[in-house]
Amino acid sequence: LRHDREMASATIRPLGMSCQRVALRLRARAASAATPAGRHFVFTPQTSPLRAVASLAHRQPAWQPASRAALRTRLHASSATATEPAAAALSKADVVDVLKERGLLDACTNEDELRKACAEGSLSVYCGFDPTADSLHLGNLLGIVVLAWFQRCGHTPVALLGGATGRVGDPSGKSAERPVLDDDTINANTAGIKAILERVLANGAADADADVPPAKVMNNLDWFGSMGFLEFLREVGKYARVGTMMAKDSVKTRLDSEQGMSFTEFSYQLLQGYDFCHLFKEHDVRVQVGGSDQWGNITAGTDLIRRLADKEGAWGVTFPLLLKADGRKFGKSEDGAVWLSPERLSPYKFYQYMLQSTDADVVRFMRMLTFVPLAEIEAIEASMSADGYVPNTAQKRLAEEVTRFVHGKEGLEQALKATEGLKPGADTVLDAATLEALAGDIPTAELARDEVVGKTVVDVMAATGLQKSKGEAKRMIKGGGARLNNVKVEDEEATIGEEDVIEGRVLLLAAGKKNKLLVRVM
């Protein structure tokens, strides 16, 4: 290793310090790339400078370094290449291996061919999301995580909104036909899901170690919206084989059920198959990813591409469903789905849900839902059985990583502040934004300003119902259990001043360690 470093340093030195800085910056991230014989060596984000220069020193003794001006020109040109911005992250990492190591690969239509295609250059990869609600939920997050891993390995993620297919409904994994939503609801749901996809994918890209290809969000209504039924039958339907469609597990299960299956649902796989075909032909999208229950729909797409486009080079990849150790789906709470929209579920509540993961689940969830290096996850797992381990340390790391991915750094900070401020007996003073974000998570009351400012804490506790009576409120203060903005109230006659109303909008009252109330001052 010392010999290689000395050789690389001696070879790089004539190129000047600017080149050395590029080499040092890229060395830790990029993988080695063989340089074709007879070509001059040029640094790009995809090349490991240490190993590539050492290789050149052995193989091309006649090579002469380019001038500084030429080198700068080439570096600038290479950095502008559309497929190369992600090279510094995991550009040469085999994304198939990454997915396997993290438990995110269930099946692949042709693993060897996909590996080869990934090694040859950047691919575009898509995952579809139907607008069945105005928010995605935790179960949908795996699809976004897989897209993000492809992105970190130098490929372009494409999130496809089902503005058209959402009007039909996917029968996969369903025992009954989905209710038909009206157009206004579907459009509103599509807008909500689009905002989530853009935000979460942007969070993932910002958290990557280097520049990655920008994510794209598309809507299949853009090509299905203007296509008539007869056109679809003529241009697409004639390439579909009914026997193949009938053989899909999702179809057979429904046909054997008491309710059967409508033609509308039966045609869904053909619509999703055409999505893949359209993206393959018009946008050079080569890979579709989806949950294991999507295998039939995904292979319908690869089959259609072979028949309609008469081409190979399209692959399908599925990931396993996210299940708890007891076999139940992860992402469901007592109140229903764990939503990714902050309007549906606050970052604080989302963080709390992740924090409640069991020891039996937390390591697997960390592998599947986060980008924490595997070596670090293994160290966390080992620490859990070591002496001195602080309970829930692993859960806190999981909750922090997933909350930052879904809600960004600001959302995580808000969740951490709220968690600290709402602890029993906490003395952390919260800001107005954090408190207002908790309005749906803790009891809330609204009072006019003149009902708060200048009034005693006793009066306000009784007026809001936090205590049944003024006498009860006085006893709470006397016993040391009353708090205003997490500061203990010592005096039964203490009044609330303008300065106690945080940013002129809210205050937090507590009666005992766990009984808290948010007061909005109008």
Coordinates of C-alpha atoms in Angstrom, one line a residue:
L1 CA 0.0 0.0 0.0
R2 CA 2.9 2.4 0.9
H3 CA 4.5 1.6 -2.5
D4 CA 1.2 2.3 -4.3
R5 CA 0.8 5.6 -2.5
E6 CA 4.3 6.7 -3.3
M7 CA 4.0 5.8 -6.9
A8 CA 0.6 7.6 -7.2
S9 CA 2.0 10.7 -5.5
A10 CA 5.1 10.8 -7.8
T11 CA 2.9 10.3 -10.9
I12 CA 0.3 13.0 -9.8
R13 CA 2.9 15.6 -8.8
P14 CA 3.6 16.9 -12.3
L15 CA -0.1 17.7 -12.7
G16 CA 0.0 20.3 -10.0
M17 CA -1.7 20.8 -6.6
S18 CA -5.2 21.3 -8.1
C19 CA -5.1 17.8 -9.5
Q20 CA -3.8 16.4 -6.2
R21 CA -6.8 18.0 -4.4
V22 CA -9.2 16.4 -6.8
A23 CA -7.4 13.0 -6.3
L24 CA -7.6 13.3 -2.5
R25 CA -11.3 14.4 -2.6
L26 CA -12.3 11.5 -4.8
R27 CA -10.0 8.7 -3.5
A28 CA -12.2 7.8 -0.5
R29 CA -15.4 7.5 -2.5
A30 CA -14.7 6.4 -6.0
A31 CA -14.0 2.8 -7.2
S32 CA -11.2 2.0 -9.6
A33 CA -11.9 2.0 -13.3
A34 CA -9.7 0.3 -15.9
T35 CA -8.4 2.8 -18.5
P36 CA -8.5 1.6 -22.1
A37 CA -5.0 1.1 -23.5
G38 CA -3.8 3.9 -25.7
R39 CA -5.9 6.6 -24.1
H40 CA -4.7 9.4 -21.9
F41 CA -5.8 9.3 -18.3
V42 CA -8.4 11.9 -17.3
F43 CA -9.8 12.3 -13.8
T44 CA -13.5 11.9 -13.6
P45 CA -15.8 11.4 -10.6
Q46 CA -16.0 7.7 -11.5
T47 CA -12.2 7.0 -11.3
S48 CA -10.3 6.1 -8.2
P49 CA -7.2 8.3 -8.6
L50 CA -4.9 6.2 -6.4
R51 CA -5.5 2.9 -8.1
A52 CA -6.0 4.3 -11.6
V53 CA -2.7 6.3 -11.5
A54 CA -0.8 3.3 -10.1
S55 CA -2.3 1.2 -12.9
L56 CA -1.2 3.7 -15.5
A57 CA 2.3 3.7 -14.1
H58 CA 2.5 0.0 -14.7
R59 CA 0.7 -0.3 -18.0
Q60 CA 1.5 2.9 -19.9
P61 CA 5.1 4.0 -19.2
A62 CA 5.0 6.2 -22.3
W63 CA 2.0 8.2 -21.0
Q64 CA 2.6 11.9 -20.6
P65 CA 0.4 14.1 -18.3
A66 CA -1.9 16.6 -19.9
S67 CA -1.4 20.3 -19.4
R68 CA -3.1 22.0 -16.5
A69 CA -5.4 23.9 -18.8
A70 CA -6.4 20.7 -20.6
L71 CA -6.9 18.9 -17.3
R72 CA -9.2 21.7 -16.0
T73 CA -11.2 21.6 -19.2
R74 CA -11.6 17.9 -19.1
L75 CA -12.5 17.9 -15.4
H76 CA -15.1 20.6 -16.1
A77 CA -16.6 18.7 -19.0
S78 CA -16.7 15.4 -17.1
S79 CA -18.5 17.0 -14.1
A80 CA -21.2 18.3 -16.5
T81 CA -21.9 14.9 -17.9
A82 CA -25.5 13.9 -17.1
T83 CA -24.7 10.4 -15.9
E84 CA -21.7 11.2 -13.8
P85 CA -22.7 13.5 -10.9
A86 CA -23.4 10.5 -8.6
A87 CA -20.1 8.8 -9.2
A88 CA -18.6 9.9 -6.0
A89 CA -21.3 8.4 -3.8
L90 CA -21.5 4.7 -4.7
S91 CA -21.0 4.8 -8.4
K92 CA -19.2 1.6 -8.8
A93 CA -21.0 -0.2 -6.0
D94 CA -23.2 -3.1 -7.3
V95 CA -26.7 -2.0 -6.4
V96 CA -27.9 -5.6 -6.5
D97 CA -25.4 -6.5 -3.8
V98 CA -26.4 -3.4 -1.8
L99 CA -30.0 -4.4 -1.9
K100 CA -29.3 -8.0 -1.0
E101 CA -27.1 -7.1 1.9
R102 CA -29.8 -4.9 3.4
G103 CA -32.6 -7.4 2.9
L104 CA -34.2 -5.3 0.1
L105 CA -34.1 -7.8 -2.7
D106 CA -36.9 -10.4 -3.1
A107 CA -36.7 -11.3 -6.8
C108 CA -35.2 -10.1 -10.0
T109 CA -36.1 -11.0 -13.6
N110 CA -32.5 -11.5 -14.6
E111 CA -29.9 -10.7 -11.9
D112 CA -26.8 -11.3 -14.0
E113 CA -27.9 -9.1 -16.9
L114 CA -29.0 -6.3 -14.5
R115 CA -25.6 -6.4 -12.8
K116 CA -23.9 -6.1 -16.1
A117 CA -26.1 -3.2 -17.3
C118 CA -25.5 -1.3 -14.0
A119 CA -21.8 -1.8 -14.3
E120 CA -21.8 -0.4 -17.9
G121 CA -23.5 2.9 -17.0
S122 CA -26.2 4.8 -15.3
L123 CA -29.8 3.4 -15.6
S124 CA -33.1 5.0 -15.0
V125 CA -35.2 3.1 -12.5
Y126 CA -38.9 3.6 -11.6
C127 CA -41.4 2.7 -8.9
G128 CA -45.1 3.5 -9.1
F129 CA -47.4 5.0 -6.5
D130 CA -51.2 5.0 -6.9
P131 CA -53.1 7.9 -5.3
T132 CA -55.4 5.8 -3.1
A133 CA -55.0 8.5 -0.3
D134 CA -53.6 12.0 -0.1
S135 CA -50.5 10.6 1.7
L136 CA -48.2 7.7 1.4
H137 CA -47.6 5.5 4.5
L138 CA -44.7 3.7 6.1
G139 CA -45.3 0.6 3.9
N140 CA -44.7 2.7 0.8
L141 CA -41.4 4.0 2.2
L142 CA -39.5 0.8 1.1
G143 CA -40.1 1.7 -2.5
I144 CA -38.6 5.2 -2.0
V145 CA -35.6 3.7 -0.1
V146 CA -34.9 1.3 -3.0
L147 CA -35.1 4.2 -5.5
A148 CA -32.7 6.1 -3.2
W149 CA -30.2 3.2 -3.1
F150 CA -30.2 3.1 -6.9
Q151 CA -29.7 6.9 -6.9
R152 CA -26.7 6.6 -4.5
C153 CA -25.2 4.0 -6.9
G154 CA -25.3 6.5 -9.7
H155 CA -28.7 5.7 -11.3
T156 CA -31.6 8.0 -11.9
P157 CA -34.7 7.4 -9.8
V158 CA -38.2 8.0 -11.3
A159 CA -41.2 8.1 -9.1
L160 CA -44.4 7.4 -11.2
L161 CA -47.7 8.8 -9.9
G162 CA -50.7 6.7 -10.9
G163 CA -53.0 9.5 -12.0
A164 CA -54.5 7.1 -14.5
T165 CA -54.1 3.7 -12.9
G166 CA -55.4 5.1 -9.6
R167 CA -58.8 5.5 -11.4
V168 CA -58.8 1.7 -11.9
G169 CA -57.3 0.2 -8.8
D170 CA -54.7 -2.5 -8.3
P171 CA -56.2 -5.9 -7.3
S172 CA -52.8 -7.2 -6.0
G173 CA -53.1 -8.3 -2.4
K174 CA -56.7 -7.2 -2.2
S175 CA -59.6 -9.5 -1.3
A176 CA -62.2 -7.1 -2.7
E177 CA -62.4 -4.4 -5.4
R178 CA -61.2 -1.0 -4.3
P179 CA -63.9 1.8 -4.1
V180 CA -63.9 4.1 -7.1
L181 CA -62.7 7.6 -6.2
D182 CA -64.0 10.7 -8.0
D183 CA -61.6 12.7 -10.2
D184 CA -61.3 15.6 -7.8
T185 CA -60.3 13.3 -5.0
I186 CA -57.8 11.5 -7.2
N187 CA -56.3 14.8 -8.3
A188 CA -56.0 16.0 -4.8
N189 CA -54.4 12.7 -3.7
T190 CA -52.0 12.9 -6.6
A191 CA -50.9 16.4 -5.6
G192 CA -50.3 15.3 -2.0
I193 CA -48.3 12.2 -2.9
K194 CA -46.2 14.2 -5.4
A195 CA -45.2 16.6 -2.7
I196 CA -44.2 13.8 -0.4
L197 CA -42.1 12.0 -3.1
E198 CA -40.3 15.2 -4.0
R199 CA -39.6 16.0 -0.4
V200 CA -38.4 12.6 0.7
L201 CA -36.3 12.0 -2.4
A202 CA -34.7 15.4 -2.0
N203 CA -34.0 14.6 1.7
G204 CA -32.3 11.4 0.6
A205 CA -30.2 13.2 -2.1
A206 CA -29.2 15.9 0.4
D207 CA -28.1 13.3 2.9
A208 CA -25.9 11.4 0.4
D209 CA -22.1 11.7 0.6
A210 CA -21.9 13.4 -2.8
D211 CA -23.9 14.7 -5.8
V212 CA -26.4 12.2 -7.1
P213 CA -28.6 12.2 -10.3
P214 CA -31.7 14.3 -9.6
A215 CA -34.9 12.3 -9.1
K216 CA -37.8 12.7 -11.5
V217 CA -41.5 12.5 -10.7
M218 CA -43.9 11.7 -13.5
N219 CA -47.7 11.0 -13.9
N220 CA -49.0 8.2 -16.1
L221 CA -52.1 10.3 -16.8
D222 CA -49.9 12.3 -19.1
W223 CA -49.9 9.4 -21.7
F224 CA -53.1 7.6 -20.7
G225 CA -55.2 10.7 -20.5
S226 CA -55.3 11.3 -24.3
M227 CA -55.5 7.6 -25.3
G228 CA -58.8 6.2 -26.3
F229 CA -60.1 2.7 -25.5
L230 CA -60.0 1.5 -29.1
E231 CA -56.5 2.9 -29.5
F232 CA -55.3 1.1 -26.4
L233 CA -56.8 -2.2 -27.6
R234 CA -55.3 -1.8 -31.1
E235 CA -51.8 -0.6 -30.0
V236 CA -51.4 -2.5 -26.7
G237 CA -54.1 -5.1 -26.2
K238 CA -53.2 -7.2 -29.2
Y239 CA -49.8 -7.9 -27.7
A240 CA -51.2 -9.2 -24.4
R241 CA -51.9 -12.9 -24.0
V242 CA -55.0 -13.7 -21.9
G243 CA -53.5 -17.0 -20.7
T244 CA -50.5 -15.3 -19.3
M245 CA -52.7 -12.6 -17.6
M246 CA -54.9 -15.3 -16.1
A247 CA -51.9 -17.2 -14.7
K248 CA -50.9 -14.3 -12.4
D249 CA -51.3 -15.1 -8.7
S250 CA -53.2 -11.9 -8.0
V251 CA -55.7 -12.8 -10.7
K252 CA -56.1 -16.5 -9.7
T253 CA -56.7 -15.6 -6.1
R254 CA -59.5 -13.2 -6.9
L255 CA -61.1 -15.4 -9.5
D256 CA -61.3 -18.2 -6.9
S257 CA -62.9 -15.8 -4.4
E258 CA -66.6 -15.3 -3.8
Q259 CA -66.6 -11.8 -5.3
G260 CA -64.6 -12.7 -8.4
M261 CA -62.9 -10.0 -10.4
S262 CA -64.2 -7.3 -12.7
F263 CA -62.8 -6.6 -16.2
T264 CA -61.6 -3.3 -14.9
E265 CA -59.3 -4.8 -12.3
F266 CA -58.3 -7.6 -14.7
S267 CA -57.0 -5.0 -17.1
Y268 CA -54.9 -3.2 -14.4
Q269 CA -51.8 -5.4 -15.1
L270 CA -51.9 -4.4 -18.7
L271 CA -52.1 -0.7 -17.8
Q272 CA -49.1 -1.0 -15.5
G273 CA -47.3 -3.1 -18.1
Y274 CA -47.8 -0.3 -20.6
D275 CA -46.4 2.2 -18.1
F276 CA -43.1 0.3 -18.2
C277 CA -43.2 0.0 -22.0
H278 CA -43.9 3.7 -22.4
L279 CA -41.1 4.7 -20.0
F280 CA -38.8 2.3 -21.7
K281 CA -39.4 3.7 -25.2
E282 CA -39.8 7.4 -24.4
H283 CA -37.5 7.9 -21.4
D284 CA -35.1 5.0 -21.5
V285 CA -36.3 3.6 -18.2
R286 CA -34.8 0.2 -17.9
V287 CA -35.8 -1.1 -14.4
Q288 CA -39.0 -1.2 -12.5
V289 CA -39.0 -1.9 -8.8
G290 CA -42.0 -2.8 -6.6
G291 CA -43.1 -4.8 -3.6
S292 CA -43.2 -8.6 -3.8
D293 CA -46.9 -8.4 -4.5
Q294 CA -46.2 -6.5 -7.7
W295 CA -44.3 -9.3 -9.4
G296 CA -47.1 -10.2 -11.8
N297 CA -47.6 -6.6 -12.8
I298 CA -43.9 -6.0 -13.3
T299 CA -43.4 -9.1 -15.4
A300 CA -46.4 -8.0 -17.5
G301 CA -44.3 -4.9 -18.3
T302 CA -41.2 -6.8 -19.3
D303 CA -43.3 -9.2 -21.4
L304 CA -45.0 -6.3 -23.1
I305 CA -41.7 -4.6 -23.9
R306 CA -40.4 -7.7 -25.6
R307 CA -43.5 -8.0 -27.7
L308 CA -44.4 -4.4 -28.4
A309 CA -40.9 -2.8 -28.6
D310 CA -39.2 -6.0 -29.8
K311 CA -36.3 -5.3 -27.5
E312 CA -34.5 -6.8 -24.5
G313 CA -32.9 -4.8 -21.7
A314 CA -35.7 -4.2 -19.3
W315 CA -35.6 -5.7 -15.8
G316 CA -37.9 -6.1 -12.8
V317 CA -36.9 -6.0 -9.2
T318 CA -39.1 -6.7 -6.2
F319 CA -38.4 -6.0 -2.5
P320 CA -40.1 -7.9 0.4
L321 CA -43.0 -6.4 2.4
L322 CA -42.0 -4.7 5.6
L323 CA -43.1 -7.1 8.4
K324 CA -42.6 -7.2 12.2
A325 CA -41.0 -10.1 13.9
D326 CA -44.5 -11.5 14.6
G327 CA -45.5 -11.4 10.9
R328 CA -47.7 -8.4 11.1
K329 CA -47.3 -5.5 8.6
F330 CA -45.0 -2.8 9.9
G331 CA -46.6 0.6 9.3
K332 CA -49.9 0.1 11.0
S333 CA -50.7 1.6 14.4
E334 CA -53.8 1.5 16.6
D335 CA -55.0 4.6 14.8
G336 CA -54.4 3.2 11.3
A337 CA -51.6 3.8 8.8
V338 CA -48.4 5.6 9.8
W339 CA -48.6 8.4 7.3
L340 CA -45.6 10.2 5.7
S341 CA -47.5 13.5 5.4
P342 CA -46.8 15.9 8.3
E343 CA -50.4 17.1 7.9
R344 CA -51.6 13.6 8.6
L345 CA -49.1 12.7 11.2
S346 CA -46.7 15.1 12.9
P347 CA -42.9 14.5 12.8
Y348 CA -43.1 14.0 16.6
K349 CA -45.7 11.2 16.3
F350 CA -43.8 9.6 13.4
Y351 CA -40.6 9.7 15.5
Q352 CA -42.5 8.2 18.5
Y353 CA -43.8 5.3 16.4
M354 CA -40.3 4.4 15.1
L355 CA -39.0 4.7 18.7
Q356 CA -41.4 2.0 19.8
S357 CA -39.8 -0.7 17.6
T358 CA -39.0 -3.8 19.5
D359 CA -35.4 -5.2 20.0
A360 CA -36.4 -8.1 17.8
D361 CA -37.1 -5.7 14.9
V362 CA -34.9 -2.7 15.3
V363 CA -31.7 -4.0 13.6
R364 CA -33.6 -5.4 10.6
F365 CA -35.5 -2.1 10.2
M366 CA -32.3 -0.2 10.4
R367 CA -30.9 -2.2 7.5
M368 CA -34.0 -1.8 5.4
L369 CA -35.1 1.7 6.1
T370 CA -31.9 3.7 6.7
F371 CA -28.6 4.4 5.0
V372 CA -26.5 3.7 8.0
P373 CA -23.4 1.7 7.0
L374 CA -23.8 -2.0 7.6
A375 CA -20.6 -2.1 9.8
E376 CA -22.1 0.5 12.0
I377 CA -25.4 -1.4 12.3
E378 CA -23.5 -4.5 13.2
A379 CA -21.7 -2.6 15.9
I380 CA -25.0 -1.3 17.2
E381 CA -26.4 -4.9 17.2
A382 CA -23.4 -6.1 19.2
S383 CA -23.7 -3.4 21.7
M384 CA -27.3 -4.3 22.5
S385 CA -26.1 -7.5 24.2
A386 CA -23.1 -5.9 25.9
D387 CA -22.9 -4.8 29.5
G388 CA -23.8 -1.2 30.0
Y389 CA -26.1 -0.9 27.0
V390 CA -28.6 1.9 27.5
P391 CA -32.1 0.6 26.5
N392 CA -33.6 2.1 23.4
T393 CA -30.3 3.5 22.1
A394 CA -30.7 1.5 18.8
Q395 CA -34.4 2.6 18.6
K396 CA -33.4 6.2 19.0
R397 CA -30.9 5.9 16.1
L398 CA -33.5 4.2 13.9
A399 CA -36.1 6.9 14.7
E400 CA -33.7 9.7 14.0
E401 CA -32.5 8.3 10.7
V402 CA -36.0 7.5 9.3
T403 CA -37.5 10.7 10.6
R404 CA -34.8 12.8 8.9
F405 CA -35.3 10.9 5.7
V406 CA -39.0 11.4 5.7
H407 CA -39.4 14.9 7.3
G408 CA -35.9 16.4 6.7
K409 CA -33.6 17.9 9.3
E410 CA -36.1 20.5 10.4
G411 CA -38.7 17.8 11.0
L412 CA -36.3 15.8 13.0
E413 CA -35.3 18.8 15.1
Q414 CA -38.9 19.5 15.8
A415 CA -39.6 15.9 16.8
L416 CA -36.5 15.8 19.1
K417 CA -37.5 19.1 20.7
A418 CA -41.1 17.9 21.3
T419 CA -39.9 14.6 22.6
E420 CA -37.7 16.4 25.1
G421 CA -40.2 19.0 26.0
L422 CA -43.1 16.6 26.6
K423 CA -41.2 14.2 28.8
P424 CA -42.8 13.9 32.2
G425 CA -41.4 16.7 34.4
A426 CA -39.4 18.2 31.5
D427 CA -38.1 21.7 31.9
T428 CA -37.2 22.3 28.2
V429 CA -38.8 25.5 26.8
L430 CA -40.3 24.9 23.4
D431 CA -40.7 27.3 20.5
A432 CA -44.1 28.2 19.1
A433 CA -43.6 26.2 15.8
T434 CA -42.8 23.0 17.7
L435 CA -45.8 23.5 20.0
E436 CA -48.2 24.3 17.2
A437 CA -47.0 21.1 15.4
L438 CA -48.2 19.2 18.4
A439 CA -51.7 20.5 18.3
G440 CA -53.0 17.2 17.0
D441 CA -50.9 15.1 19.4
I442 CA -51.8 16.6 22.8
P443 CA -55.0 18.1 24.2
T444 CA -55.5 21.7 22.8
A445 CA -57.6 24.6 23.9
E446 CA -58.2 28.0 22.4
L447 CA -58.8 31.2 24.5
A448 CA -59.1 34.9 23.7
R449 CA -56.0 36.9 24.7
D450 CA -57.9 38.8 27.4
E451 CA -58.9 35.4 28.9
V452 CA -55.2 34.5 29.3
V453 CA -52.9 37.6 29.7
G454 CA -53.3 39.1 33.2
K455 CA -55.2 36.1 34.5
T456 CA -53.9 33.7 37.1
V457 CA -52.6 30.3 36.2
V458 CA -55.4 28.9 38.4
D459 CA -58.0 30.7 36.4
V460 CA -56.6 29.5 33.0
M461 CA -56.2 25.9 34.3
A462 CA -59.8 25.9 35.3
A463 CA -61.1 27.7 32.2
T464 CA -59.4 25.2 29.9
G465 CA -60.6 22.2 31.8
L466 CA -57.1 21.1 32.7
Q467 CA -58.3 21.1 36.2
K468 CA -61.9 20.6 37.2
S469 CA -62.0 23.7 39.5
K470 CA -59.9 26.5 40.8
G471 CA -59.6 24.8 44.1
E472 CA -58.2 21.7 42.4
A473 CA -55.8 23.9 40.4
K474 CA -54.6 25.6 43.7
R475 CA -53.9 22.2 45.2
M476 CA -52.0 21.2 42.2
I477 CA -49.8 24.3 42.5
K478 CA -49.4 23.8 46.2
G479 CA -48.3 20.2 45.6
G480 CA -45.6 21.3 43.1
G481 CA -47.3 19.7 40.1
A482 CA -48.3 22.8 38.0
R483 CA -46.1 24.1 35.2
L484 CA -46.3 26.9 32.7
N485 CA -44.1 26.4 29.6
N486 CA -42.3 23.6 31.6
V487 CA -41.4 26.0 34.4
K488 CA -42.8 25.1 37.8
V489 CA -45.5 27.4 39.2
E490 CA -44.6 28.2 42.8
D491 CA -47.3 30.8 43.7
E492 CA -51.1 30.1 43.7
E493 CA -51.6 33.8 42.8
A494 CA -49.1 33.7 39.8
T495 CA -50.4 35.5 36.8
I496 CA -49.7 34.9 33.1
G497 CA -48.0 37.8 31.4
E498 CA -47.6 38.7 27.8
E499 CA -44.0 37.4 27.9
D500 CA -45.4 33.9 28.9
V501 CA -47.3 33.6 25.6
I502 CA -44.6 32.1 23.4
E503 CA -44.2 34.3 20.3
G504 CA -47.6 35.8 21.1
R505 CA -49.4 32.6 20.1
V506 CA -49.2 29.7 22.4
L507 CA -48.4 28.4 25.9
L508 CA -48.1 25.0 27.5
L509 CA -49.7 24.1 30.8
A510 CA -49.1 21.0 32.8
A511 CA -50.9 19.4 35.7
G512 CA -48.7 16.6 37.0
K513 CA -45.9 14.9 35.0
K514 CA -48.0 13.6 32.1
N515 CA -51.1 15.8 31.9
K516 CA -50.2 18.6 29.5
L517 CA -52.4 21.1 27.6
L518 CA -51.5 23.3 24.6
V519 CA -53.3 26.7 24.8
R520 CA -53.7 28.7 21.6
V521 CA -54.1 32.4 22.4
M522 CA -56.3 34.1 19.8

